Structures are given as structure tokens and as C-alpha cells.
Amino acid sequence: MTRPSTPTAAWRPGMPGGDNLPSGPGGRPAAPSGDGHGPQAGPPTVTIGSYPDYPSAQRVVDYLADNRFPVERTAIVGTNLTLVETVMGRMTTGRAALVGAGTGAWFGLFIGLLFGIFTVGNWVAVIVAGLVIGAIWGAVFGAVAHAMSGGQRDFTSASSLRASQYAVTVEADVAEQARQLLGRMHLTPTGATAR
């Protein structure tokens, strides 16, 4: 049973009455800490280079690590993220059954190995039986699940996040050391700015 809450003014950071927040479905909320704008930010960072692809940014951090730079004070920040869904092919009921059979076979193999460990007799037969039964049930479930989708999403795909640039940032107090090390490296960044 919930108690009726009295209407209160909206809570603002630094205002008294933070204990008057109305209770919600998850119980009584706690007032935000600090200035109310989320978690405290870490130390200030400086961008020491911006690169067109992740391997280039990774190479920079690896170079810093090889030269005993404290890489735990470094971050690779992808900007202008884009979700890319690459279509792999058409999904038919037969293909769904085949994919399900493969998944079921792996699960059946795992179960067969578990039972095979405790079998006194022919343990190979137990493993093969688990594999076959898993493949059959996986195929049935894969085909039924695809048929029940009613023609929605008749394709397979793989999703990935891609960034247009990858910035390497370091904490401001070690930025000069990082820049000196990068001056010896033969990889040119597309820009270097402070954040």
C-alpha cells in the first residue's frame, strides 16, 4: 500500500527539501549528489591526436605503453558514432532450421560430455546421442521460431558501431609527456585540440 504524496516543488541542486522527494514505483528516491548533473567528472583531459580509424588510435596508445607512459590515464574516444547493420543474407525456414541445428548440436555436445563423464559404459555413444538430439531439437525450434515470425525480418544481419574519428585523450597533467613521446612516433594525427 502506498501513501499519497503531497505535491512539492521540483527539486533543484542546492535547495533545501531534498528529503521531500515523492516516492515512486521503485520506492523512495535519493536526491542526486553533487550539483545534480550526474556523476562527478574525472580529471581534465586533453586530446593529443585524432585519427580516422581505430587501429591508428590503438597504435598510438600501444606506442605510449611501450615507452612506459601511464596508459591508465589515457582513453580512446570515438566521435560521430553510426550504427551499421550489415545484411548477411536471406533467412528462410530451412536456413533457420540449419542455424538452429548447429546451435542445438553445440548444446547437445556439451550435455553429452557432461553425461559422458559419469557413464561407466560406452561414453562415446552418450556424447554422440547428445549431439544428435541437440541438433534435432535445435532445428525444430529454429524452424518453428522463424515460421512464427510471419515473414517479419526474413534476413540475417550483424550490427556494429562505427565512429568517424577516434581521439586519443590523456589527463592534462601528463599531456606534455605524451606529446613528446608522440613527436618521436611517425604517425600523423588529423588534429590535436584541448577538451
XYZ file of C-alpha atoms in Angstrom:
195
model
C 0.000 0.000 0.000
C 1.404 3.405 -0.943
C 0.896 6.657 0.862
C -0.406 9.604 -1.120
C 2.409 12.045 -1.678
C 1.965 15.745 -1.145
C 2.726 17.927 -4.130
C 6.127 19.566 -3.842
C 8.104 21.928 -5.979
C 10.591 20.365 -8.357
C 13.876 19.528 -6.653
C 16.851 21.621 -7.644
C 20.503 21.234 -6.612
C 21.426 23.210 -3.526
C 17.815 23.762 -2.499
C 16.558 22.606 0.888
C 13.835 19.997 0.910
C 15.650 17.263 -0.964
C 14.120 14.891 1.571
C 10.635 15.820 0.287
C 11.013 13.941 -2.995
C 7.849 11.932 -3.728
C 8.171 8.156 -3.675
C 7.978 6.343 -6.987
C 7.312 2.769 -8.087
C 10.811 1.717 -7.012
C 10.473 3.229 -3.549
C 11.753 6.486 -2.128
C 14.396 8.043 -4.407
C 17.598 9.588 -3.122
C 18.469 13.133 -4.063
C 21.307 13.446 -6.595
C 24.710 14.095 -5.083
C 26.942 16.997 -6.001
C 25.457 19.556 -8.359
C 22.700 17.234 -9.656
C 24.195 16.906 -13.141
C 25.288 13.270 -12.905
C 28.483 11.625 -11.733
C 31.494 13.731 -10.947
C 33.769 14.170 -13.928
C 37.299 12.861 -13.697
C 40.388 14.981 -14.094
C 40.509 17.326 -17.108
C 41.694 15.676 -20.311
C 43.487 16.885 -23.415
C 43.150 15.412 -26.885
C 46.651 14.655 -28.154
C 45.561 13.362 -31.543
C 42.554 12.460 -33.666
C 42.718 9.557 -36.118
C 40.469 8.353 -38.950
C 40.380 4.710 -37.803
C 40.595 2.706 -34.594
C 43.823 0.815 -35.447
C 45.706 4.133 -35.739
C 44.467 5.301 -32.326
C 45.248 1.877 -30.873
C 48.767 2.062 -32.311
C 49.307 5.409 -30.548
C 48.235 4.035 -27.159
C 50.343 0.920 -27.726
C 53.353 3.117 -28.540
C 52.783 5.104 -25.347
C 52.588 1.853 -23.363
C 55.814 0.576 -24.934
C 57.526 3.778 -23.782
C 56.409 3.404 -20.161
C 53.714 6.098 -20.340
C 50.939 5.627 -17.717
C 48.316 4.433 -20.222
C 45.726 4.017 -17.459
C 45.395 7.804 -17.782
C 44.569 7.529 -21.494
C 41.295 6.993 -23.365
C 40.270 6.380 -26.976
C 37.091 8.308 -27.710
C 35.050 7.544 -30.840
C 33.087 10.540 -32.145
C 30.127 10.790 -34.523
C 29.020 7.215 -33.873
C 26.966 5.435 -36.514
C 25.129 2.138 -36.131
C 25.744 -0.009 -39.212
C 23.682 -3.147 -39.760
C 25.256 -5.300 -42.453
C 22.785 -7.681 -44.084
C 24.363 -11.135 -44.333
C 21.726 -12.847 -46.427
C 18.157 -14.046 -46.759
C 16.675 -16.093 -43.922
C 14.419 -18.962 -44.962
C 12.785 -21.581 -42.786
C 15.361 -24.118 -43.987
C 18.252 -21.828 -43.143
C 16.702 -21.066 -39.730
C 16.472 -24.822 -39.116
C 20.113 -25.258 -40.154
C 21.297 -22.471 -37.833
C 19.157 -23.921 -35.033
C 20.615 -27.380 -35.674
C 24.142 -26.008 -35.338
C 23.332 -24.231 -32.076
C 21.472 -27.255 -30.748
C 24.348 -29.556 -31.700
C 26.776 -27.489 -29.623
C 24.412 -27.548 -26.655
C 23.805 -31.283 -27.112
C 27.546 -31.896 -27.299
C 28.012 -30.031 -24.021
C 25.255 -32.045 -22.300
C 26.605 -35.273 -23.828
C 30.077 -34.506 -22.461
C 28.639 -33.873 -19.002
C 26.745 -37.171 -19.019
C 29.671 -38.952 -20.687
C 31.941 -38.116 -17.760
C 29.719 -40.127 -15.396
C 28.998 -43.014 -17.772
C 30.625 -46.337 -16.970
C 29.857 -47.977 -20.326
C 30.139 -46.554 -23.844
C 30.684 -42.840 -23.181
C 31.205 -42.035 -26.895
C 27.628 -43.183 -27.634
C 26.322 -40.829 -24.923
C 28.195 -37.891 -26.444
C 27.006 -38.696 -29.994
C 23.417 -39.157 -28.770
C 23.535 -35.757 -27.037
C 24.898 -34.129 -30.171
C 22.232 -35.695 -32.444
C 19.322 -34.988 -30.101
C 20.513 -31.398 -29.616
C 20.793 -30.875 -33.378
C 17.282 -32.251 -33.994
C 15.664 -30.128 -31.287
C 17.644 -27.061 -32.363
C 16.462 -27.492 -35.958
C 12.838 -27.873 -34.835
C 12.966 -24.806 -32.600
C 14.802 -22.732 -35.251
C 12.265 -23.604 -37.960
C 9.260 -23.042 -35.684
C 10.587 -19.711 -34.415
C 11.163 -18.474 -37.967
C 7.757 -19.685 -39.155
C 6.073 -17.931 -36.217
C 7.684 -14.614 -37.154
C 5.196 -14.390 -40.030
C 7.662 -13.165 -42.651
C 8.982 -10.330 -40.489
C 12.729 -9.855 -40.768
C 13.488 -12.515 -43.385
C 17.198 -11.721 -43.364
C 20.216 -12.133 -41.124
C 22.452 -9.256 -40.198
C 25.309 -8.158 -37.985
C 25.324 -4.791 -36.227
C 28.374 -2.709 -35.429
C 29.110 0.784 -34.145
C 31.463 2.884 -36.230
C 32.958 6.260 -35.483
C 34.084 8.870 -37.988
C 37.113 9.759 -35.841
C 38.950 8.332 -32.864
C 40.513 10.813 -30.455
C 43.276 9.802 -28.053
C 42.899 11.752 -24.820
C 45.172 11.892 -21.791
C 44.873 13.592 -18.434
C 46.017 17.196 -18.669
C 48.935 16.873 -16.246
C 50.649 14.208 -18.404
C 49.713 15.661 -21.803
C 53.129 17.220 -22.412
C 54.876 13.901 -21.750
C 52.507 12.165 -24.203
C 53.109 14.830 -26.855
C 56.882 14.452 -26.524
C 56.599 10.694 -26.978
C 54.295 11.108 -29.982
C 56.772 13.546 -31.509
C 59.135 10.591 -31.882
C 56.441 8.410 -33.452
C 55.931 8.559 -37.214
C 52.106 8.649 -37.281
C 50.492 11.961 -38.097
C 47.202 12.795 -36.366
C 44.468 14.697 -38.218
C 44.263 17.246 -35.414
C 45.066 17.933 -31.780
C 42.752 20.008 -29.596
C 42.039 20.512 -25.925
C 38.755 19.363 -24.456
